[in-house]
Amino acid sequence: MSSASISRTRTAVLDAALQVFSERTVAGTTVPAISERAGVAVGTLYRHWPSKEALANAVYRQAKELFAEYLHRGAAGRAPADPEQLREAFEAMWDNLTAFAAEQPDALVFVEHQQHAGYLDEESRRLAERVDQMGADLIRAGQRLGLFRQTDPRLLTTMVFGVYVQLSKAHRAGSAALDADAWTEAREAVWSLLSR
Amino acid sequence: MSSASISRTRTAVLDAALQVFSERTVAGTTVPAISERAGVAVGTLYRHWPSKEALANAVYRQAKELFAEYLHRGAAGRAPADPEQLREAFEAMWDNLTAFAAEQPDALVFVEHQQHAGYLDEESRRLAERVDQMGADLIRAGQRLGLFRQTDPRLLTTMVFGVYVQLSKAHRAGSAALDADAWTEAREAVWSLLSR
Amino acid sequence: MSSASISRTRTAVLDAALQVFSERTVAGTTVPAISERAGVAVGTLYRHWPSKEALANAVYRQAKELFAEYLHRGAAGRAPADPEQLREAFEAMWDNLTAFAAEQPDALVFVEHQQHAGYLDEESRRLAERVDQMGADLIRAGQRLGLFRQTDPRLLTTMVFGVYVQLSKAHRAGSAALDADAWTEAREAVWSLLSR
Amino acid sequence: MSSASISRTRTAVLDAALQVFSERTVAGTTVPAISERAGVAVGTLYRHWPSKEALANAVYRQAKELFAEYLHRGAAGRAPADPEQLREAFEAMWDNLTAFAAEQPDALVFVEHQQHAGYLDEESRRLAERVDQMGADLIRAGQRLGLFRQTDPRLLTTMVFGVYVQLSKAHRAGSAALDADAWTEAREAVWSLLSR
DNA sequence: TATGAATGAGTTTTCATTCAT
DNA sequence: GATGAATGAAAACTCATTCAT
């Protein structure tokens, strides 16, 4: 088969695995369950990844990288130089996060699930660290401009991320409280949380 | 053995199970791993619960009930009638949550782990719902007093809870950013998040 | 406790074991199931027999000896000397068998089940052989008197016993076809089966 | 593997299971014992039946159906219309039963082992009832022709079947009394048992 | 002597992985 | 490359037996 169809198989498996992993935990998912959802045979899966663990790492990395992509989207790359730019950057980032939660609900839940420790390899771990850093940059900029609380930026990052993750979970669970307006209202609340 | 030591066995197993479940997921935990950590034989565990799943439900309920206990601690039972009482009630609740995160880190992580859906029974589910309601009451009181944002109270609850859970995870992971002061600073930030 | 109450325990356990063994097979019966039905603790059972296997042998022997007792009941001990005596002895034996089936249904089913069981010890096996011989004596007497078929007496014994066992099973199963008259009708049929 | 070898696996397991079940009882047989005798891995067995119990039901049904087949062999399908036809049908049936005992000794012993009650499912039970009916038909025909005893036909069936089962057991146990002549002699004895 | 909770070897069952087709 | 039946090591669960009370 052509390389195009190979990647179709890879994509199908990665998608299926993300779904079932995020529904039932990596350990709670059987390989046949993945292959079934992907519409391929078990053996096929093993032609692309050497083990379930390796597949889980691949899924993890893909999800994390996707998250990083959303996070960066439309970012100028330079730190905001004044309050207005900061506000704009903040809104843009929050909207990107909102889009990610809406478009990739499984990815966020899977990635944010603690307890990956057991099987994540070095590469996955390094990626995780790098992505987590990205979120902190905006907060540090806000502090430099004197707009945000002068606390440990890691503390603020953790809190903002906590709000976001919990909202995403509620969203994915189909909570009635999580319509489009809610995400905007939440944005304002988070801005208050950050502001001095 | 005496009935005292019977409950000692149950307690030992419940404690051990909470530890390993919160470290490695229910599905990722073997029964011998639990019984070993509890210092009892595998068979003993099955004399007290009919299956690993039943044990997981028992652990879940115990953790959730413990959380409810902490949440209630020192609560007058009546809704705060003025801004000062609200502020006091808020601080008390936050301090209780802080204490829970410090004293029962495994319980929080385990309970907040999504993906219990698969094995939680009716009783566990009902308990979860009841406890989740408790947190919302204070927020509704703040809204009635005109101090808190006039959004869907479920949205506010979700956000506050998200902050708390993420802080607790960081705390349990041994984050350097999470000393005692940090919990107080976080409290102020959350107050801002809630306030109009 | 007195020796009287010891034997009460032994009797209770032997009776209970016979019941459950005949219902569910020796291998299919758990020791707790026996002790529960007997109304004693598991540990108590092990004070009287060293193992489940030993208990099964005890049950087997008791049942087989009981069968022998019924078979002998009212037997003169001498071989029938004329047709009339033979007929009388035959009727007596059949009525004894009928009584056994009625009064000890579990014993017959259990004993007939275990014929070649792996766990029967030497003593149990010798007893079985001795009892089986008893039935054959009457048939040999009938052959000597020229009333019964001149076949291998073991063949005739086997057939008569087959009829009896199957009737007993039907009786125990509560078959509507097995009232008191039926046993008498069956006796006549068996007499025909034996007669030349 | 080809579908031919799939059914070879099923056949091998069913045969092996019949052997060990009839030797040692269903409860007394371990799954590895079955898979070893069948020459397959344990896991393979579970790819074909969901549990040991399900396998036992499959074995039971196969054996019972095989018995029904032998019983029917060469049967005209119509009830015998005169004494000569009855006699012929009787001989044919007995010879079929003899063949079954000789060719499928394990099947008979297994099926006739009482104590299946515990695990037989609805389908197995219905099949058993249907097959048991088949034997009764010939006896009813003999009664209509006035040749057989005018008793409850179920009583006669039970007796004849008892003779047959006990002979088969003796045969399987290697009894010296059970050569080919013996089966013919037994047939005459059974005819006498049935006749008025 | 009786008890029944605890034990751990043994059994049933599952499932990641292989490999013949 | 793709397939999915077969494999067997590892997991869940059972139960005969022991032993502290």
PDB file of C-alpha atoms in Angstrom, chain A residues 9-156:
ATOM      1  CA  THR A   9      -3.899   3.502   9.482  1.00  0.00           C
ATOM      2  CA  ARG A  10      -1.624   5.336  11.916  1.00  0.00           C
ATOM      3  CA  THR A  11      -4.109   8.177  12.194  1.00  0.00           C
ATOM      4  CA  ALA A  12      -7.031   5.847  12.724  1.00  0.00           C
ATOM      5  CA  VAL A  13      -5.216   3.984  15.472  1.00  0.00           C
ATOM      6  CA  LEU A  14      -3.947   7.122  17.188  1.00  0.00           C
ATOM      7  CA  ASP A  15      -7.447   8.592  17.165  1.00  0.00           C
ATOM      8  CA  ALA A  16      -9.064   5.415  18.395  1.00  0.00           C
ATOM      9  CA  ALA A  17      -6.464   4.980  21.111  1.00  0.00           C
ATOM     10  CA  LEU A  18      -6.912   8.557  22.315  1.00  0.00           C
ATOM     11  CA  GLN A  19     -10.638   7.971  22.594  1.00  0.00           C
ATOM     12  CA  VAL A  20     -10.512   4.775  24.583  1.00  0.00           C
ATOM     13  CA  PHE A  21      -7.515   5.828  26.674  1.00  0.00           C
ATOM     14  CA  SER A  22      -9.309   8.986  27.718  1.00  0.00           C
ATOM     15  CA  GLU A  23     -12.475   7.040  28.450  1.00  0.00           C
ATOM     16  CA  ARG A  24     -10.978   4.130  30.302  1.00  0.00           C
ATOM     17  CA  THR A  25      -7.351   4.757  31.279  1.00  0.00           C
ATOM     18  CA  VAL A  26      -4.376   3.233  29.482  1.00  0.00           C
ATOM     19  CA  ALA A  27      -4.189   0.261  31.826  1.00  0.00           C
ATOM     20  CA  GLY A  28      -7.948  -0.238  31.559  1.00  0.00           C
ATOM     21  CA  THR A  29      -7.880  -0.427  27.789  1.00  0.00           C
ATOM     22  CA  THR A  30      -7.228  -3.648  25.872  1.00  0.00           C
ATOM     23  CA  VAL A  31      -5.373  -3.649  22.600  1.00  0.00           C
ATOM     24  CA  PRO A  32      -8.259  -5.379  20.803  1.00  0.00           C
ATOM     25  CA  ALA A  33     -10.528  -2.551  22.006  1.00  0.00           C
ATOM     26  CA  ILE A  34      -8.250  -0.043  20.302  1.00  0.00           C
ATOM     27  CA  SER A  35      -7.912  -1.975  17.080  1.00  0.00           C
ATOM     28  CA  GLU A  36     -11.626  -2.571  16.927  1.00  0.00           C
ATOM     29  CA  ARG A  37     -12.432   1.102  17.330  1.00  0.00           C
ATOM     30  CA  ALA A  38      -9.802   1.910  14.702  1.00  0.00           C
ATOM     31  CA  GLY A  39     -11.179  -0.680  12.341  1.00  0.00           C
ATOM     32  CA  VAL A  40      -7.898  -2.529  11.908  1.00  0.00           C
ATOM     33  CA  ALA A  41      -6.620  -5.908  13.057  1.00  0.00           C
ATOM     34  CA  VAL A  42      -4.557  -6.234  16.223  1.00  0.00           C
ATOM     35  CA  GLY A  43      -1.591  -7.453  14.290  1.00  0.00           C
ATOM     36  CA  THR A  44      -1.657  -4.316  12.150  1.00  0.00           C
ATOM     37  CA  LEU A  45      -1.307  -2.175  15.209  1.00  0.00           C
ATOM     38  CA  TYR A  46       1.867  -4.023  16.112  1.00  0.00           C
ATOM     39  CA  ARG A  47       3.336  -3.283  12.700  1.00  0.00           C
ATOM     40  CA  HIS A  48       3.307   0.408  13.610  1.00  0.00           C
ATOM     41  CA  TRP A  49       4.190   0.393  17.296  1.00  0.00           C
ATOM     42  CA  PRO A  50       6.144  -2.235  19.159  1.00  0.00           C
ATOM     43  CA  SER A  51       3.878  -2.283  22.189  1.00  0.00           C
ATOM     44  CA  LYS A  52       0.802  -0.787  23.814  1.00  0.00           C
ATOM     45  CA  GLU A  53       3.112   1.342  25.924  1.00  0.00           C
ATOM     46  CA  ALA A  54       4.831   2.750  22.847  1.00  0.00           C
ATOM     47  CA  LEU A  55       1.449   3.550  21.351  1.00  0.00           C
ATOM     48  CA  ALA A  56       0.398   5.301  24.552  1.00  0.00           C
ATOM     49  CA  ASN A  57       3.528   7.447  24.364  1.00  0.00           C
ATOM     50  CA  ALA A  58       2.782   8.283  20.747  1.00  0.00           C
ATOM     51  CA  VAL A  59      -0.763   9.266  21.656  1.00  0.00           C
ATOM     52  CA  TYR A  60       0.492  11.335  24.553  1.00  0.00           C
ATOM     53  CA  ARG A  61       3.009  13.204  22.422  1.00  0.00           C
ATOM     54  CA  GLN A  62       0.561  13.862  19.645  1.00  0.00           C
ATOM     55  CA  ALA A  63      -1.993  15.242  22.086  1.00  0.00           C
ATOM     56  CA  LYS A  64       0.557  17.387  23.862  1.00  0.00           C
ATOM     57  CA  GLU A  65       1.927  18.748  20.610  1.00  0.00           C
ATOM     58  CA  LEU A  66      -1.541  19.521  19.400  1.00  0.00           C
ATOM     59  CA  PHE A  67      -2.128  21.423  22.605  1.00  0.00           C
ATOM     60  CA  ALA A  68       1.076  23.386  22.087  1.00  0.00           C
ATOM     61  CA  GLU A  69      -0.062  24.238  18.576  1.00  0.00           C
ATOM     62  CA  TYR A  70      -3.380  25.632  19.747  1.00  0.00           C
ATOM     63  CA  LEU A  71      -1.625  27.528  22.505  1.00  0.00           C
ATOM     64  CA  HIS A  72       0.732  29.207  20.025  1.00  0.00           C
ATOM     65  CA  ARG A  73      -1.799  29.942  17.355  1.00  0.00           C
ATOM     66  CA  GLY A  74      -1.641  33.566  16.336  1.00  0.00           C
ATOM     67  CA  ALA A  75       0.940  34.335  18.988  1.00  0.00           C
ATOM     68  CA  ALA A  76       3.328  37.001  17.788  1.00  0.00           C
ATOM     69  CA  GLY A  77       6.163  35.239  19.487  1.00  0.00           C
ATOM     70  CA  ARG A  78       7.192  38.443  21.277  1.00  0.00           C
ATOM     71  CA  ALA A  79       6.180  39.232  24.811  1.00  0.00           C
ATOM     72  CA  PRO A  80       3.347  41.825  25.158  1.00  0.00           C
ATOM     73  CA  ALA A  81       4.860  45.253  25.654  1.00  0.00           C
ATOM     74  CA  ASP A  82       1.914  47.155  27.159  1.00  0.00           C
ATOM     75  CA  PRO A  83      -1.361  46.479  29.028  1.00  0.00           C
ATOM     76  CA  GLU A  84      -3.414  46.468  25.873  1.00  0.00           C
ATOM     77  CA  GLN A  85      -1.177  43.944  24.162  1.00  0.00           C
ATOM     78  CA  LEU A  86      -1.240  41.826  27.284  1.00  0.00           C
ATOM     79  CA  ARG A  87      -5.018  41.854  27.362  1.00  0.00           C
ATOM     80  CA  GLU A  88      -5.125  40.946  23.693  1.00  0.00           C
ATOM     81  CA  ALA A  89      -2.633  38.139  24.119  1.00  0.00           C
ATOM     82  CA  PHE A  90      -4.575  36.829  27.109  1.00  0.00           C
ATOM     83  CA  GLU A  91      -7.853  36.827  25.227  1.00  0.00           C
ATOM     84  CA  ALA A  92      -6.265  35.155  22.250  1.00  0.00           C
ATOM     85  CA  MET A  93      -4.740  32.444  24.376  1.00  0.00           C
ATOM     86  CA  TRP A  94      -7.967  31.803  26.260  1.00  0.00           C
ATOM     87  CA  ASP A  95      -9.899  31.579  23.024  1.00  0.00           C
ATOM     88  CA  ASN A  96      -7.333  29.132  21.709  1.00  0.00           C
ATOM     89  CA  LEU A  97      -7.711  27.034  24.825  1.00  0.00           C
ATOM     90  CA  THR A  98     -11.477  27.206  24.446  1.00  0.00           C
ATOM     91  CA  ALA A  99     -11.170  26.005  20.887  1.00  0.00           C
ATOM     92  CA  PHE A 100      -8.921  23.170  21.961  1.00  0.00           C
ATOM     93  CA  ALA A 101     -11.381  22.053  24.636  1.00  0.00           C
ATOM     94  CA  ALA A 102     -14.180  22.142  22.110  1.00  0.00           C
ATOM     95  CA  GLU A 103     -12.356  20.513  19.223  1.00  0.00           C
ATOM     96  CA  GLN A 104     -10.092  18.061  21.056  1.00  0.00           C
ATOM     97  CA  PRO A 105     -11.850  17.188  24.267  1.00  0.00           C
ATOM     98  CA  ASP A 106     -10.276  13.743  24.540  1.00  0.00           C
ATOM     99  CA  ALA A 107      -6.776  15.068  23.998  1.00  0.00           C
ATOM    100  CA  LEU A 108      -6.963  17.446  26.923  1.00  0.00           C
ATOM    101  CA  VAL A 109      -8.460  14.931  29.312  1.00  0.00           C
ATOM    102  CA  PHE A 110      -5.925  12.313  28.367  1.00  0.00           C
ATOM    103  CA  VAL A 111      -2.938  14.590  28.664  1.00  0.00           C
ATOM    104  CA  GLU A 112      -4.087  16.097  31.934  1.00  0.00           C
ATOM    105  CA  HIS A 113      -4.610  12.737  33.485  1.00  0.00           C
ATOM    106  CA  GLN A 114      -1.984  12.333  36.080  1.00  0.00           C
ATOM    107  CA  GLN A 115      -0.510   8.925  36.508  1.00  0.00           C
ATOM    108  CA  HIS A 116       1.133   8.748  33.168  1.00  0.00           C
ATOM    109  CA  ALA A 117       4.334   8.527  35.122  1.00  0.00           C
ATOM    110  CA  GLY A 118       4.559   4.790  34.796  1.00  0.00           C
ATOM    111  CA  TYR A 119       5.016   4.482  31.097  1.00  0.00           C
ATOM    112  CA  LEU A 120       6.021   7.882  29.737  1.00  0.00           C
ATOM    113  CA  ASP A 121       9.463   7.780  28.220  1.00  0.00           C
ATOM    114  CA  GLU A 122      12.158  10.453  28.309  1.00  0.00           C
ATOM    115  CA  GLU A 123      11.022  12.147  25.113  1.00  0.00           C
ATOM    116  CA  SER A 124       7.427  12.427  26.283  1.00  0.00           C
ATOM    117  CA  ARG A 125       8.538  13.885  29.575  1.00  0.00           C
ATOM    118  CA  ARG A 126      10.731  16.535  27.951  1.00  0.00           C
ATOM    119  CA  LEU A 127       7.906  17.592  25.673  1.00  0.00           C
ATOM    120  CA  ALA A 128       5.541  17.935  28.619  1.00  0.00           C
ATOM    121  CA  GLU A 129       7.935  20.226  30.408  1.00  0.00           C
ATOM    122  CA  ARG A 130       8.477  22.410  27.375  1.00  0.00           C
ATOM    123  CA  VAL A 131       4.739  22.875  26.768  1.00  0.00           C
ATOM    124  CA  ASP A 132       4.009  23.668  30.392  1.00  0.00           C
ATOM    125  CA  GLN A 133       6.581  26.440  30.205  1.00  0.00           C
ATOM    126  CA  MET A 134       4.727  28.129  27.364  1.00  0.00           C
ATOM    127  CA  GLY A 135       1.728  28.996  29.481  1.00  0.00           C
ATOM    128  CA  ALA A 136       3.902  30.583  32.147  1.00  0.00           C
ATOM    129  CA  ASP A 137       5.433  33.135  29.775  1.00  0.00           C
ATOM    130  CA  LEU A 138       2.307  35.252  29.424  1.00  0.00           C
ATOM    131  CA  ILE A 139       1.844  35.372  33.150  1.00  0.00           C
ATOM    132  CA  ARG A 140       5.396  36.537  33.705  1.00  0.00           C
ATOM    133  CA  ALA A 141       4.820  39.295  31.136  1.00  0.00           C
ATOM    134  CA  GLY A 142       1.734  40.453  33.023  1.00  0.00           C
ATOM    135  CA  GLN A 143       3.707  40.544  36.233  1.00  0.00           C
ATOM    136  CA  ARG A 144       6.478  42.583  34.631  1.00  0.00           C
ATOM    137  CA  LEU A 145       3.859  45.078  33.470  1.00  0.00           C
ATOM    138  CA  GLY A 146       2.600  45.296  37.043  1.00  0.00           C
ATOM    139  CA  LEU A 147      -0.871  44.093  36.121  1.00  0.00           C
ATOM    140  CA  PHE A 148      -0.792  40.616  37.641  1.00  0.00           C
ATOM    141  CA  ARG A 149      -0.316  39.500  41.218  1.00  0.00           C
ATOM    142  CA  GLN A 150       3.299  39.418  42.332  1.00  0.00           C
ATOM    143  CA  THR A 151       3.219  35.791  43.409  1.00  0.00           C
ATOM    144  CA  ASP A 152       5.233  32.832  42.259  1.00  0.00           C
ATOM    145  CA  PRO A 153       4.250  32.650  38.564  1.00  0.00           C
ATOM    146  CA  ARG A 154       4.064  28.867  38.852  1.00  0.00           C
ATOM    147  CA  LEU A 155       1.307  29.280  41.407  1.00  0.00           C
ATOM    148  CA  LEU A 156      -0.697  31.486  39.052  1.00  0.00           C
TER     149      LEU A 156
END
